[in-house]
Amino acid sequence: MVTNYVKNGTDTMRRIAVCLSKGGVGKTTTAINLAHGLAIAGSTVLLIDTDTQGQVASALGVEPEAGLAELLTQRADIEETIAPVRERLWLLAGGRSLAGAKREIDRRTFGGELALTEALEPIEGKYDFVVLDTAPSLDILSVNVLFYAKEILTPVSPEVLTLQGVLEFQHSLNGVQKYHKELQLKYVLPTFYDLRVKKSHEILDQLKVHYDDLLCQPIKYSVKLSESPGYGQTIFEYGPNSPGAEGYKILTQRVMKDGK
Ligand SMILES: Nc1ncnc2c1ncn2[C@@H]1O[C@H](COP(=O)(O)OP(=O)(O)O)[C@@H](O)[C@H]1O
Ligand SMILES: [Mg+2]
């Protein structure tokens, strides 16, 4: 639990949000597998699900009694809301109860965008990484995530998204950066990458032009990735030798290297 985690790194805790205001681009898949990849590689990681769909807990095969909603509404102490889910990996679960928490935040007269930052103050510096999964919409909780996070990882799926969509999202990021200067778009991750599909090539070429250094090695389209949540397992458990596991391992290594 919260009392027995040990932070390994010497730097400050890294706060990485996986976001983009579109659904079905691989945000949840990326948040889960990056978080587990980092934990396997030896870091301590807190994974936070800020989506009312609450898919992260079931994808990890757990049913925590409390989570982010109880933390935000102060119905439970932080220790009770953080569940150990794997070695070195902890979860602050999302789910439907977040709808009520969002209404409470909306009713605040000021400081609503900092509710998450305030609620997470007690864990500052206690993990090497905090990885946040977000909802497809730019709701109040996603705005809270942007005010808390320092690094943004944006998955880009050629099926769902055009370059225009990423550029629009970057525009909303710029709006938040005026108030939260430490926030940066750090990684652009092509997902559902399929060499046989022309669109995959096209979007990759466009992303190279616009994002160059931020662009990560694509995650291939992989059936194992889509099956693993149904078994409550990450890709490192369900398909350790699959292209999906390879892709997320490469992403993990890249993220870790940046902290050195
Ligand atoms: N690289 C991939 N190849 C095949 N299926 C994937 C891949 N990434 C994600 N999926 C599947 O696609 C669906 C949408 O992914 P998800 O991560 O939930 O997206 P988001 O969180 O952006 O809505 C899920 O069923 C997931 O298991
Ligand atoms: Mg999702």
CSV table of N, CA and C and ligand atoms in Angstrom, one decimal, residues 27-28 51 55 133-134, ligand 2:
chain,number,residue,atom,x,y,z
A,27,LYS,N,-5.5,5.2,-26.1
A,27,LYS,CA,-5.1,5.9,-24.9
A,27,LYS,C,-5.0,4.9,-23.7
A,28,THR,N,-6.1,4.2,-23.5
A,28,THR,CA,-6.2,3.4,-22.3
A,28,THR,C,-5.1,2.2,-22.5
A,51,ASP,N,-11.1,8.4,-16.4
A,51,ASP,CA,-12.3,8.3,-17.3
A,51,ASP,C,-13.5,7.6,-16.5
A,55,GLN,N,-12.2,1.6,-17.4
A,55,GLN,CA,-11.7,0.4,-18.0
A,55,GLN,C,-10.4,-0.1,-17.5
A,133,ASP,N,-4.5,8.2,-17.5
A,133,ASP,CA,-5.3,7.9,-18.6
A,133,ASP,C,-6.5,8.9,-18.6
A,134,THR,N,-6.9,9.3,-19.8
A,134,THR,CA,-7.9,10.4,-19.8
A,134,THR,C,-9.1,9.9,-20.6
B,2,MG,MG,-9.8,5.0,-23.0
